[in-house]
Amino acid sequence: MQTPTTLYFDHAATTPLRPEAHAAMRPYLEERFANASSLYGAAREARKGIEEAREQVAASVGARPEEIVFTGSGTEADNLALKGAAWHAREQGRDGVVVSAVEHHAVLDTARWLKRQGFRVTEVRVDARGVVRLEELARAVDARTALVSVMWANNEVGTIEPVRECARIAREAGALVHSDAVQALPWLDVDASGVDLLSLSAHKLGGPKGVGALVVRRGVKLQPLLHGGGQERELRSGTYNVAGIAGFGAAVAATLSARPESSGRVRALRDRFEALLLESLGGVRVNGHPVERLPNSLNVCIDGVEGETLILMLDGAGVAASSGSACTSGSTEPSHVLLAMGLPKGIALGSLRLTLGDETTEADVDAAAARVVEAVRKLRR
Ligand code: PLP
């Protein structure tokens, strides 16, 4: 049997490498291989690649180049933000960490780990659309709060969070504000000036995997996670991944120039996908905020269908998609995001996440929607 061409609808998981990123990386994988921290000419060439990327990443979020700390992933940026800020603040007598209940596990599990280390951790609830409850956040923040962490946009349902309002609440109490903008930067204007710490990741916007950045605003003090050679102003030791960083810089620059056109186009395609599913199938519920949502993100719960089963069936039909649930120790657990939004476990288990990218076409959407409809009908039989 011939396998149908794969239609890729999992851009929130990762994106294809942009040609600009590939071109920027190539010299550092080949002739410009020197260690960027050495003192000779070839090392200075490598250093130049890093500094150019630092300017590109900083410009993409309105930060200064010296505020960028390159990391090995978005996960590491989140860990550095939370642990680094919490450890530093404890020395100042602040031991509270406040996060939203719908954070990525890189934030949520780090906060829970800090709780086991003796920090006071509060997970603030969200409403049915996935928006953090501001009045609850305000009640959770006090004079002993070290850090408030609320993501810019959610990776499962795409809901855009009121980061500015969260920052105001945190700052009135003298706490630092962190936001995970890993999913937001590919699609939204992200302005680092309203927060103290901001996490980014290269591979969500056409850069390579295994590179991220934490924006650390001037004057913000952190404890490092990694000690050693003292790179990144002592905040992140380890020999530079020069090719990866150069690829990140080029990808972010290409994303920013494509975004004004692509975000509207991709939003229209996403809306088309959503309409096709709603028209063709009964029992479909769209998750996330109806308006304040990432333009590439479509998350639905489909009655009578188990998410994992549907994903496997779609894989066979040539559609790469994702479900919010995670298979741990043999049993499928519903997404913590959908549960936090108040969905019953049985419904949350039927979730399907389809995330579009710059290269998605109308023909891709029509073909993928037809395959989803066919798969659901088969499963419901
Ligand atoms: N934060 C969010 C919101 C994400 O979606 C992801 C990736 O799925 C991460 C953090 C982790 O980024 P990385 O894959 O670079 O570790």
XYZ file of C-alpha atoms and ligand atoms in Angstrom:
397
model
C 0.000 0.000 0.000
C 1.289 3.432 -0.869
C 1.688 5.764 2.127
C -0.058 9.088 1.537
C 2.152 12.195 1.526
C 2.593 13.487 5.045
C 0.731 16.653 5.834
C 2.582 18.286 8.711
C 0.252 19.875 11.279
C 2.471 19.821 14.356
C 4.344 23.140 14.218
C 3.869 23.691 17.947
C 6.043 20.598 18.466
C 8.709 21.775 16.060
C 9.134 23.473 12.680
C 11.189 22.707 9.575
C 14.559 24.471 9.428
C 14.337 27.713 7.444
C 16.777 27.962 4.520
C 18.144 31.198 6.029
C 18.985 29.323 9.238
C 20.617 26.483 7.347
C 22.770 28.939 5.360
C 23.799 30.811 8.514
C 24.781 27.575 10.302
C 26.771 25.908 7.537
C 30.073 27.858 7.853
C 30.204 27.162 11.620
C 29.726 23.440 11.028
C 32.531 23.439 8.484
C 35.466 25.844 8.180
C 34.575 28.211 11.072
C 34.695 25.513 13.728
C 36.823 27.367 16.285
C 35.854 27.718 19.933
C 34.288 31.173 20.208
C 35.940 31.783 23.589
C 39.525 31.410 22.274
C 41.712 34.380 21.421
C 42.950 33.870 17.842
C 41.442 35.110 14.583
C 39.335 32.034 13.793
C 37.777 32.210 17.251
C 36.961 35.873 16.710
C 35.122 34.873 13.512
C 33.005 32.417 15.518
C 32.442 35.068 18.168
C 31.176 37.441 15.477
C 28.538 34.862 14.495
C 27.312 34.724 18.081
C 27.227 38.487 18.533
C 25.320 39.007 15.298
C 22.746 36.427 16.408
C 22.555 38.096 19.817
C 21.614 41.366 18.100
C 18.996 39.620 15.950
C 17.384 37.837 18.896
C 17.454 40.986 21.050
C 15.891 43.091 18.273
C 13.055 40.565 17.856
C 11.759 41.273 21.380
C 12.875 44.878 21.891
C 15.726 43.935 24.246
C 19.388 44.959 24.364
C 21.975 42.471 23.036
C 23.621 42.291 26.463
C 20.307 41.106 27.924
C 20.343 37.850 25.915
C 21.630 34.661 27.556
C 21.873 31.792 25.066
C 20.827 28.414 26.469
C 20.562 24.842 25.235
C 16.738 24.956 24.881
C 13.541 26.718 25.852
C 13.326 24.215 28.693
C 16.692 25.354 30.016
C 15.655 29.014 29.712
C 12.554 28.287 31.824
C 14.619 26.376 34.406
C 17.180 29.177 34.598
C 14.433 31.777 35.020
C 12.622 29.973 37.816
C 15.459 28.343 39.735
C 17.873 31.199 39.098
C 15.444 33.866 40.316
C 14.108 31.795 43.221
C 17.560 30.894 44.560
C 18.717 34.489 44.327
C 15.562 35.870 45.940
C 15.714 33.433 48.850
C 18.891 35.196 49.940
C 16.780 38.394 50.007
C 14.056 36.795 52.131
C 11.587 36.089 49.337
C 10.446 32.479 48.972
C 7.223 32.610 46.935
C 6.794 31.427 43.341
C 3.489 31.947 41.513
C 2.778 30.239 38.172
C -0.322 29.675 36.086
C -1.828 26.185 36.060
C -1.480 25.934 32.267
C 2.272 26.497 31.990
C 4.442 24.170 29.917
C 5.949 21.378 32.008
C 9.319 23.148 31.780
C 7.842 25.800 34.090
C 5.261 23.770 36.005
C 7.544 20.876 36.936
C 10.348 23.297 37.846
C 7.951 25.141 40.171
C 6.874 21.829 41.728
C 10.523 20.886 42.220
C 11.134 24.250 43.927
C 8.199 23.469 46.217
C 9.976 20.294 47.307
C 13.012 22.484 48.049
C 10.929 24.528 50.493
C 9.599 27.371 48.320
C 5.958 28.429 48.648
C 4.502 27.662 45.228
C 1.026 28.637 44.037
C -0.530 27.422 40.792
C -3.127 29.983 39.768
C -6.258 28.696 38.054
C -7.509 29.688 34.608
C -11.004 30.233 33.190
C -12.750 27.987 30.666
C -10.846 29.649 27.783
C -7.491 29.079 29.449
C -6.966 32.683 30.573
C -5.267 33.089 33.955
C -7.630 34.406 36.659
C -6.149 37.794 37.511
C -8.023 38.245 40.796
C -6.670 34.894 41.961
C -3.180 35.838 40.843
C -3.452 39.073 42.818
C -4.440 37.105 45.930
C -1.497 34.720 45.494
C 1.146 37.454 45.193
C 2.496 39.013 48.388
C 5.541 40.818 49.761
C 7.439 37.515 49.968
C 6.828 36.546 46.321
C 10.084 36.173 44.401
C 8.711 35.481 40.931
C 5.492 35.346 38.929
C 5.606 33.229 35.773
C 2.795 33.385 33.208
C 3.301 32.253 29.633
C 2.783 34.614 26.686
C 0.740 32.059 24.760
C -0.210 28.471 25.506
C 1.353 25.620 23.551
C -1.696 23.347 23.654
C -4.713 25.575 23.061
C -3.013 28.767 21.830
C -4.649 31.101 24.376
C -2.792 34.407 24.721
C -2.342 35.381 28.367
C -2.710 38.890 29.864
C 1.024 39.157 30.606
C 0.956 42.944 31.010
C -1.681 42.764 33.775
C 0.177 39.894 35.476
C 3.365 41.971 35.373
C 1.609 44.945 36.972
C 0.383 42.774 39.854
C 3.833 41.226 40.357
C 5.664 44.527 40.256
C 3.366 46.206 42.758
C 4.542 43.519 45.197
C 8.188 43.927 44.187
C 8.341 40.472 42.554
C 10.038 39.577 39.280
C 7.986 38.626 36.219
C 8.879 35.795 33.848
C 7.048 34.873 30.669
C 7.571 31.843 28.456
C 7.236 33.260 24.933
C 8.411 30.098 23.166
C 5.138 29.672 21.231
C 4.328 33.372 20.982
C 7.367 34.767 19.166
C 6.715 32.898 15.904
C 3.346 34.691 15.579
C 3.015 37.704 17.868
C 4.788 40.946 18.659
C 6.589 40.125 21.883
C 7.914 43.072 23.852
C 10.387 42.116 26.560
C 10.227 45.575 28.106
C 7.187 44.647 30.214
C 8.838 41.682 31.933
C 12.095 40.827 33.717
C 12.731 37.405 32.185
C 11.547 35.971 28.866
C 12.119 32.460 27.455
C 12.603 31.772 23.749
C 13.373 28.684 21.671
C 14.868 28.482 18.168
C 13.195 25.363 16.808
C 9.656 26.711 17.103
C 10.387 29.371 14.492
C 12.470 27.626 11.867
C 15.733 27.487 13.795
C 17.638 24.396 14.913
C 16.694 22.238 17.888
C 18.741 22.512 21.068
C 19.104 26.314 21.216
C 17.155 28.782 23.294
C 17.568 32.082 25.037
C 16.583 33.725 28.271
C 16.189 37.479 28.119
C 17.464 38.771 31.450
C 16.582 42.451 31.767
C 19.253 44.816 33.009
C 19.640 44.722 36.788
C 17.909 41.353 37.267
C 20.033 38.978 39.333
C 19.995 35.199 38.920
C 21.929 32.237 40.213
C 23.306 30.145 37.326
C 22.329 26.509 36.806
C 25.650 25.618 35.168
C 29.078 26.503 36.521
C 32.283 26.213 34.549
C 33.899 28.406 31.908
C 31.834 31.473 32.793
C 30.279 32.073 29.367
C 27.245 34.353 29.037
C 28.332 36.667 31.844
C 28.748 33.691 34.216
C 25.055 32.827 33.737
C 25.483 29.861 31.391
C 28.801 28.079 31.270
C 29.566 25.692 28.424
C 31.309 25.913 25.048
C 29.140 27.865 22.619
C 26.937 26.039 20.118
C 28.008 28.560 17.497
C 26.187 27.020 14.520
C 22.981 26.627 16.533
C 23.108 30.201 17.794
C 23.806 31.566 14.296
C 20.851 29.523 13.001
C 18.649 30.927 15.773
C 19.577 34.501 14.824
C 18.863 33.966 11.137
C 15.591 32.138 11.860
C 14.307 34.877 14.125
C 15.177 37.572 11.555
C 13.407 35.605 8.789
C 10.393 35.030 11.051
C 10.073 38.723 11.788
C 10.152 39.722 8.150
C 7.620 37.021 7.172
C 5.269 37.515 10.125
C 3.216 40.560 9.004
C 2.039 38.650 5.929
C 2.082 35.102 7.243
C 0.159 35.543 10.478
C -3.004 36.774 8.679
C -2.716 34.115 5.987
C -2.166 31.317 8.486
C -5.028 32.550 10.662
C -7.397 32.353 7.652
C -6.190 28.811 6.916
C -6.661 27.803 10.555
C -10.188 29.252 10.530
C -10.880 27.295 7.341
C -9.696 24.058 8.993
C -11.871 24.780 12.022
C -14.927 25.509 9.851
C -14.402 22.339 7.803
C -14.359 20.189 10.944
C -17.373 21.918 12.492
C -19.382 21.637 9.254
C -18.567 17.998 8.581
C -18.673 16.482 12.050
C -21.062 16.826 14.978
C -19.769 16.791 18.548
C -16.705 18.964 17.946
C -15.735 21.567 20.520
C -13.002 24.134 19.912
C -10.691 24.679 22.899
C -8.945 27.896 23.856
C -9.881 31.543 23.544
C -12.121 32.235 20.537
C -10.233 35.446 19.646
C -7.113 35.865 21.789
C -5.471 32.766 20.353
C -2.305 32.049 18.365
C -3.211 32.276 14.665
C -1.749 28.849 13.827
C -3.385 26.915 16.633
C -6.469 24.673 16.498
C -7.315 22.396 19.410
C -10.562 20.444 19.356
C -12.241 17.771 21.431
C -14.173 15.275 19.358
C -16.980 13.311 21.026
C -16.665 9.561 20.989
C -13.030 9.591 19.882
C -9.930 8.981 21.957
C -7.154 11.450 21.050
C -4.255 8.992 20.985
C -6.188 6.537 18.799
C -7.083 9.308 16.370
C -3.448 10.489 16.177
C -2.290 6.970 15.284
C -5.010 6.636 12.679
C -4.116 10.019 11.193
C -0.476 8.968 11.104
C -1.511 6.030 8.946
C -3.438 8.450 6.741
C -0.409 10.760 6.385
C -1.350 13.551 8.805
C 1.137 14.479 11.541
C -0.819 15.967 14.457
C -0.736 15.825 18.215
C -3.022 15.244 21.149
C -2.760 17.039 24.446
C -2.708 13.824 26.400
C 0.491 12.142 27.445
C 1.078 8.439 27.644
C 2.775 7.777 30.960
C 3.405 4.363 32.457
C 1.016 2.642 30.096
C -2.062 4.762 30.847
C -3.132 7.815 28.900
C -3.438 10.952 30.992
C -5.493 13.907 29.782
C -3.775 17.248 29.253
C -3.259 19.303 32.415
C -4.196 22.366 30.366
C -7.624 21.052 29.351
C -8.302 19.800 32.878
C -7.341 23.234 34.285
C -9.841 24.765 31.835
C -12.529 22.649 33.512
C -13.014 19.952 30.876
C -14.055 16.576 32.266
C -11.406 13.864 31.914
C -13.467 11.860 29.406
C -13.793 14.838 27.042
C -10.207 16.028 27.522
C -8.978 12.610 26.379
C -10.567 13.264 22.970
C -8.392 16.258 22.133
C -6.619 16.843 18.848
C -4.073 19.642 18.317
C -3.426 20.825 14.773
C -0.812 23.557 14.423
C -0.055 25.231 11.102
C 3.135 26.794 9.811
C 4.388 29.354 7.313
C 4.564 26.734 4.590
C 1.026 25.323 5.111
C -1.200 25.744 2.030
C -4.965 25.750 1.483
C -4.627 22.413 -0.339
C -2.869 20.961 2.749
C -5.719 22.150 4.967
C -8.428 20.735 2.717
C -6.659 17.384 2.381
C -5.907 17.125 6.115
C -9.462 18.108 7.100
C -10.872 15.424 4.779
C -8.556 12.823 6.362
C -9.531 13.859 9.895
C -13.238 13.645 9.030
C -12.786 10.227 7.469
C -10.781 8.931 10.448
C -13.357 10.208 12.967
C -16.223 8.629 11.010
C -14.403 5.299 10.974
C -13.714 5.482 14.708
C -17.316 6.347 15.472
C -18.693 3.392 13.483
N 7.754 26.337 26.566
C 6.755 26.129 25.688
C 5.519 26.959 25.783
C 6.879 25.143 24.708
O 5.876 24.929 23.859
C 8.073 24.386 24.652
C 8.239 23.300 23.664
O 7.355 22.494 23.462
C 9.085 24.666 25.581
C 8.898 25.646 26.518
C 10.374 23.905 25.586
O 11.216 24.349 24.553
P 12.418 23.394 24.053
O 11.773 22.362 23.164
O 13.330 24.305 23.303
O 13.042 22.813 25.248
